[in-house]
PDB file of C-alpha atoms in Angstrom:
ATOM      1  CA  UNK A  28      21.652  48.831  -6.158  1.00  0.00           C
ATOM      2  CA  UNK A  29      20.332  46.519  -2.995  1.00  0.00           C
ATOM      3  CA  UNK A  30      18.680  44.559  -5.696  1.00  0.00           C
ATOM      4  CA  UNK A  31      22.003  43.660  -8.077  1.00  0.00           C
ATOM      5  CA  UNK A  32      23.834  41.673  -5.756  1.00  0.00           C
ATOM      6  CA  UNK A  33      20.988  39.375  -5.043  1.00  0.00           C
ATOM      7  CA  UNK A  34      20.148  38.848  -8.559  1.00  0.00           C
ATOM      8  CA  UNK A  35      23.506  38.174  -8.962  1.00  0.00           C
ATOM      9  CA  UNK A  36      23.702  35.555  -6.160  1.00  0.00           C
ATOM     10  CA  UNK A  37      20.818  34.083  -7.401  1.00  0.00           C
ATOM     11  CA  UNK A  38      22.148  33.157 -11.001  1.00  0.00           C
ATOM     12  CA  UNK A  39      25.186  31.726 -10.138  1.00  0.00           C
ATOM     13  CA  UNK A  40      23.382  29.610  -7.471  1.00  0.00           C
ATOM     14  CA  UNK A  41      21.364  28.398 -10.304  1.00  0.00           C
ATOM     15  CA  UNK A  42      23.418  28.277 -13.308  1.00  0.00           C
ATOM     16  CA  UNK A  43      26.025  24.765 -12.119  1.00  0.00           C
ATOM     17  CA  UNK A  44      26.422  24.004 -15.852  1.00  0.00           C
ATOM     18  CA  UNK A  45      24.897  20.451 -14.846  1.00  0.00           C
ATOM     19  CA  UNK A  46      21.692  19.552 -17.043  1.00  0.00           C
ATOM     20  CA  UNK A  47      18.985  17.247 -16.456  1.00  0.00           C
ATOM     21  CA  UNK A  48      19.495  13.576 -16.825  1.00  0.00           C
ATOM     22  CA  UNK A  49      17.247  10.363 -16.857  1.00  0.00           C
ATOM     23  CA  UNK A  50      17.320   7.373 -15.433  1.00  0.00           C
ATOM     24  CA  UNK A  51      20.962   5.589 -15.211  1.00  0.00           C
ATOM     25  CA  UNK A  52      20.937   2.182 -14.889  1.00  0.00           C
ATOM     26  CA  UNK A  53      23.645   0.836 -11.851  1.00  0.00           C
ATOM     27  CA  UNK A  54      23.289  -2.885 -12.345  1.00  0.00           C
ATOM     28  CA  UNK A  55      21.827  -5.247 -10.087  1.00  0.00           C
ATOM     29  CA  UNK A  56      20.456  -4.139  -6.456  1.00  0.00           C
ATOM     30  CA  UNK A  57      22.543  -4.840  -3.614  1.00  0.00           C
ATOM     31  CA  UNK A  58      22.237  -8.482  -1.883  1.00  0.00           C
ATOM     32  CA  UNK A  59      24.215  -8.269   1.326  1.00  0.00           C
ATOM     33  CA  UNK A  60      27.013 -10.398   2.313  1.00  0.00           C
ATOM     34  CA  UNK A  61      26.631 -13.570  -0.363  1.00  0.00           C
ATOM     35  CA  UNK A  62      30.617 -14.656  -0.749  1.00  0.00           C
ATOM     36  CA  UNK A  63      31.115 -16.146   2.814  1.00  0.00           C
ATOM     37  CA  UNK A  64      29.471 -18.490   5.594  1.00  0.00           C
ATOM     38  CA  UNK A  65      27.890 -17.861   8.524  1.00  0.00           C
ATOM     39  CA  UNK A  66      28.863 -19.934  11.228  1.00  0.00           C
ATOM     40  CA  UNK A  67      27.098 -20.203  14.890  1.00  0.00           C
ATOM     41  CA  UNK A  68      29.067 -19.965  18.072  1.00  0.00           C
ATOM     42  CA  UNK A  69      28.330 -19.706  21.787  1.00  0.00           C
ATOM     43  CA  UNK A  70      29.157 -15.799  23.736  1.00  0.00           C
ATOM     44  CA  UNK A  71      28.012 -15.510  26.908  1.00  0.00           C
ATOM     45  CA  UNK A  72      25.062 -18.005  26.813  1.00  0.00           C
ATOM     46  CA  UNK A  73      23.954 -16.914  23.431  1.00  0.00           C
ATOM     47  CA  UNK A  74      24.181 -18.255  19.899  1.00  0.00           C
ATOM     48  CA  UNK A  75      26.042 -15.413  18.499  1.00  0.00           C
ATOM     49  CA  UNK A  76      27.392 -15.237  13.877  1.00  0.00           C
ATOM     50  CA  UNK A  77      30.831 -15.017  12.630  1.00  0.00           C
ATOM     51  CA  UNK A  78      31.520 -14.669   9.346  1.00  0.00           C
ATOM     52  CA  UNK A  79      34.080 -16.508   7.480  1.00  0.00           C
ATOM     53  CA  UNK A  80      35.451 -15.760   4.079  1.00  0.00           C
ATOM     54  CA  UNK A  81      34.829 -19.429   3.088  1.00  0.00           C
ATOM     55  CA  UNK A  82      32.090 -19.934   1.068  1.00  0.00           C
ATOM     56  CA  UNK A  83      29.113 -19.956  -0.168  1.00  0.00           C
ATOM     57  CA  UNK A  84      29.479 -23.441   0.893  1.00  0.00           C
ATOM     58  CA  UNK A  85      26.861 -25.960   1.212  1.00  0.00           C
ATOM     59  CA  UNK A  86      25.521 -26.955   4.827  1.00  0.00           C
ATOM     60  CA  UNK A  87      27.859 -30.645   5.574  1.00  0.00           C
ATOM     61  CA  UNK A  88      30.702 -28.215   4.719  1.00  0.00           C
ATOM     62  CA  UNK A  89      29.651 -25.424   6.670  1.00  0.00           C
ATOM     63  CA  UNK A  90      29.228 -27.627   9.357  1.00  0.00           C
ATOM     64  CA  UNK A  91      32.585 -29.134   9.144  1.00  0.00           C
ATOM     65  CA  UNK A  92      33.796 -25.686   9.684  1.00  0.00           C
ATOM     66  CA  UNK A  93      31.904 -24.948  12.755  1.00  0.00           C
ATOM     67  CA  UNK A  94      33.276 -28.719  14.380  1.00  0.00           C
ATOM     68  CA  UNK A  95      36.680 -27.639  14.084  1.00  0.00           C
ATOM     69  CA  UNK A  96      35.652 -24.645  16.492  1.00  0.00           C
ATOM     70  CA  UNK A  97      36.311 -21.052  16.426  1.00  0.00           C
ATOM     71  CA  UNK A  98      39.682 -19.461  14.892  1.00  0.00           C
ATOM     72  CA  UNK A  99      41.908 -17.301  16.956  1.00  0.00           C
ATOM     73  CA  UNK A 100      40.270 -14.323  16.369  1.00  0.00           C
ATOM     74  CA  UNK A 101      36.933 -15.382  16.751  1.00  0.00           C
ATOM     75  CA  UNK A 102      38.048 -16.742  20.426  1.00  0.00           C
ATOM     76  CA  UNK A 103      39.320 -13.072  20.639  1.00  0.00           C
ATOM     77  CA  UNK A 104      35.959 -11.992  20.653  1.00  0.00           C
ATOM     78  CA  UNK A 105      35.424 -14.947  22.648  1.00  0.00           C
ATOM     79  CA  UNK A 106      33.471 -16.831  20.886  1.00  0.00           C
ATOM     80  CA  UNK A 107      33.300 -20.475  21.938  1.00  0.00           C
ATOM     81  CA  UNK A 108      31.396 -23.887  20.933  1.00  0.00           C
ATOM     82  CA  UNK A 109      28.970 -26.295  22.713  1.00  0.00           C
ATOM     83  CA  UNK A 110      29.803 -28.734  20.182  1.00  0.00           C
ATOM     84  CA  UNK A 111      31.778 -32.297  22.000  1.00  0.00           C
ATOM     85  CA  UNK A 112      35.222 -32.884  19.977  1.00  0.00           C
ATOM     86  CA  UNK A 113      33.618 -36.617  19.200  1.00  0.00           C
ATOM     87  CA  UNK A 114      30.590 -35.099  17.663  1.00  0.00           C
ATOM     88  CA  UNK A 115      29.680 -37.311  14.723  1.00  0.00           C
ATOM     89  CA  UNK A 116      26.843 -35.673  12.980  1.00  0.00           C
ATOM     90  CA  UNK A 117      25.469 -36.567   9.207  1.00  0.00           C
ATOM     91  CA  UNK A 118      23.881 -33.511   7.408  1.00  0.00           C
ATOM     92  CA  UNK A 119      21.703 -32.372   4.827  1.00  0.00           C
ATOM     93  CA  UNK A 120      20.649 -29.277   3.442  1.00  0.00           C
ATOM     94  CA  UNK A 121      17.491 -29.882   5.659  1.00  0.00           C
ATOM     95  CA  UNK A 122      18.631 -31.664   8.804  1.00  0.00           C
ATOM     96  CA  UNK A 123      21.041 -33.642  10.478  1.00  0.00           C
ATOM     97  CA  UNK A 124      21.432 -36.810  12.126  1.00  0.00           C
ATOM     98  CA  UNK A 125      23.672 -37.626  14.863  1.00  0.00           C
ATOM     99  CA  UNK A 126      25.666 -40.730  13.925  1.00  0.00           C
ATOM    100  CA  UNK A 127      26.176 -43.488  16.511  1.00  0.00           C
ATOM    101  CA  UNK A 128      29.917 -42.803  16.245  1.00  0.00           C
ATOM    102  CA  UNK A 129      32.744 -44.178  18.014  1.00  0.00           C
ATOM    103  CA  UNK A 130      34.007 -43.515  21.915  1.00  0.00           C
ATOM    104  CA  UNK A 131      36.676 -41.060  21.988  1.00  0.00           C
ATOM    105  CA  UNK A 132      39.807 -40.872  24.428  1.00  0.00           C
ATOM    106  CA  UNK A 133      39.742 -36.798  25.009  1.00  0.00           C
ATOM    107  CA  UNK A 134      42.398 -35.520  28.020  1.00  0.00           C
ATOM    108  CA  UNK A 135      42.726 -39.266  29.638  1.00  0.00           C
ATOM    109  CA  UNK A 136      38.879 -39.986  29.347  1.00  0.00           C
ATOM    110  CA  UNK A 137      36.718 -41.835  27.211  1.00  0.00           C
ATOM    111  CA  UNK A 138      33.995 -40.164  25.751  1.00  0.00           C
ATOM    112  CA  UNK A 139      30.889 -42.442  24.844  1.00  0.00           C
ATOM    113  CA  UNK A 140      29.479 -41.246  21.428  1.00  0.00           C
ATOM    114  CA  UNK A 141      27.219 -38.282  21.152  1.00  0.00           C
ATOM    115  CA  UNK A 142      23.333 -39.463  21.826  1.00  0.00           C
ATOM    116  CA  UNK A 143      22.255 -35.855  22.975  1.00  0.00           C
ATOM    117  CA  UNK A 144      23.079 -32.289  22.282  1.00  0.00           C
ATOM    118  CA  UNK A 145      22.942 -29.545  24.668  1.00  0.00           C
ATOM    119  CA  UNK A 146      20.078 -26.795  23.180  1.00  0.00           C
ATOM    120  CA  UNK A 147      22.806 -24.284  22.539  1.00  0.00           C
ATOM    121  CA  UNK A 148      24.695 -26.702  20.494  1.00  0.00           C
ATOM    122  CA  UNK A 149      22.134 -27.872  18.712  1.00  0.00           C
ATOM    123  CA  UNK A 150      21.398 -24.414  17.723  1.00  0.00           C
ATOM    124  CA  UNK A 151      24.718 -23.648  16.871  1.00  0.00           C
ATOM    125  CA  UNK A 152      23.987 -26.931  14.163  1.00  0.00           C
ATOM    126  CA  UNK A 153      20.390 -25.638  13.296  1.00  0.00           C
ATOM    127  CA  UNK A 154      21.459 -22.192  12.766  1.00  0.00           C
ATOM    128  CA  UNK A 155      24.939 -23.020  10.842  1.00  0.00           C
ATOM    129  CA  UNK A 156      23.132 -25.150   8.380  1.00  0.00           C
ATOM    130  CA  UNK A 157      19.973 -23.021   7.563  1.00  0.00           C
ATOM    131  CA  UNK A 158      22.416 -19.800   7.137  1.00  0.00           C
ATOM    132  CA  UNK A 159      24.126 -22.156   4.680  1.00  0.00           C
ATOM    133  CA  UNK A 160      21.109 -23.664   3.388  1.00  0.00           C
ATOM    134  CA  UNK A 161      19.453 -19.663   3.159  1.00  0.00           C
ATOM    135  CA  UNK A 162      22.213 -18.796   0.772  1.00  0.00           C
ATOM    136  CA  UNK A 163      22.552 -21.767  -1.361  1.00  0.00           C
ATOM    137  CA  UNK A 164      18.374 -21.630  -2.538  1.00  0.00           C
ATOM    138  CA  UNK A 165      18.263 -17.849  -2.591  1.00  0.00           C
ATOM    139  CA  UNK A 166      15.922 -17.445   0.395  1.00  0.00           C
ATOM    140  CA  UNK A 167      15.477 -15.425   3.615  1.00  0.00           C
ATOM    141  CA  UNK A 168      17.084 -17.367   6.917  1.00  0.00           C
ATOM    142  CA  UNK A 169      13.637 -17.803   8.766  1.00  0.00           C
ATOM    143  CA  UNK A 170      11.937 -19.301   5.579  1.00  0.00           C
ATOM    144  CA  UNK A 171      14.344 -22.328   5.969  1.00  0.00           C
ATOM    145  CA  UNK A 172      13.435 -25.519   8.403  1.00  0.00           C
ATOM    146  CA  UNK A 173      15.923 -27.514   9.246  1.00  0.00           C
ATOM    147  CA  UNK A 174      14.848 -31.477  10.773  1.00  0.00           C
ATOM    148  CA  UNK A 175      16.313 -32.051  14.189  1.00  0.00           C
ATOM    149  CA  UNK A 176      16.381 -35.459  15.663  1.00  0.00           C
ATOM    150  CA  UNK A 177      13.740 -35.942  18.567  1.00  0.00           C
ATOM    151  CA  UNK A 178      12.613 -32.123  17.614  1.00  0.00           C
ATOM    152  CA  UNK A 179      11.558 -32.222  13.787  1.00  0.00           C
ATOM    153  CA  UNK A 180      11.372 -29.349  11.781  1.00  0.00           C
ATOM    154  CA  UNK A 181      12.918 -26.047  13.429  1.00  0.00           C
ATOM    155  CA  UNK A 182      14.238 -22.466  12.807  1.00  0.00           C
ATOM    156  CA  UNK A 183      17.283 -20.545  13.714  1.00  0.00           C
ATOM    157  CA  UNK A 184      14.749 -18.148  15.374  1.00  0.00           C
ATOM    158  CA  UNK A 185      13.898 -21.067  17.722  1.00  0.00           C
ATOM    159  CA  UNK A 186      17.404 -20.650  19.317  1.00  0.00           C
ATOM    160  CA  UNK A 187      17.753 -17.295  19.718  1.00  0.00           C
TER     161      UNK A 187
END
């Protein structure tokens, strides 16, 4: 009689009803986070990512988004910019160039045009565009260069 009940356990533990199947195709594999832009800002001394819905955009207009500083929320988390409010800055999918630009009265003072960029900043530009850059071509963030004035060619890992 011992033996009954574990035969017993043993076909219903076996016996689902569910069959064998083969492969089912799901579609394409998964890509990460393609439908928005990555934008660099400054937390504590370091460049630190936020993610904005916006997007994919190309670099000029990711970095238009990153001049006009962080959103509400973002500062929440306290993220901040390096970037001066006269910044005038051409870019490419591969660079930037910092235009001469005009001076700018900020607060009661004039500003002369941006000639220099602290290192944070200018990896808050260098980062920004090859994020933008990455996800326009399809590639990995560190296979993208991006041509710094006085620097040349750099990466976003350069920065971090």
């Amino acid at each position: 009689m011992r033996g009954r009940p574990l035969a017993l356990l043993l076909i219903l533990c076996t016996a689902c009803g569910v069959g064998p199947t083969g492969v089912v195709g799901a579609g394409e594999p998964a890509r990460g986070f393609t439908q928005g832009t990555r934008l660099y800002f400054v937390l504590q001394g370091e460049l630190a990512s936020a993610g904005r819905p916006e997007g994919p955009l190309n670099a000029a207009e990711a970095v238009e988004l990153l001049r006009d500083g962080p959103t509400a929320k973002e500062r929440e988390r306290e993220l901040g910019t390096l970037l001066p409010k006269n910044l005038s800055v051409r870019v490419t999918d591969d660079g930037f160039t910092l235009d001469k630009g005009m001076p700018m009265l900020v607060g009661g003072k004039w500003l002369p045009p941006v000639s220099r960029l602290p290192r944070l900043a200018t990896g808050q530009l260098v980062c920004t565009i090859a994020e933008a850059t990455a996800a326009k071509r399809g590639l990995p963030v560190a296979a993208v260069r991006v041509t710094v004035p006085e620097k040349g060619a750099v990466g976003c890992d350069d920065y971090r």
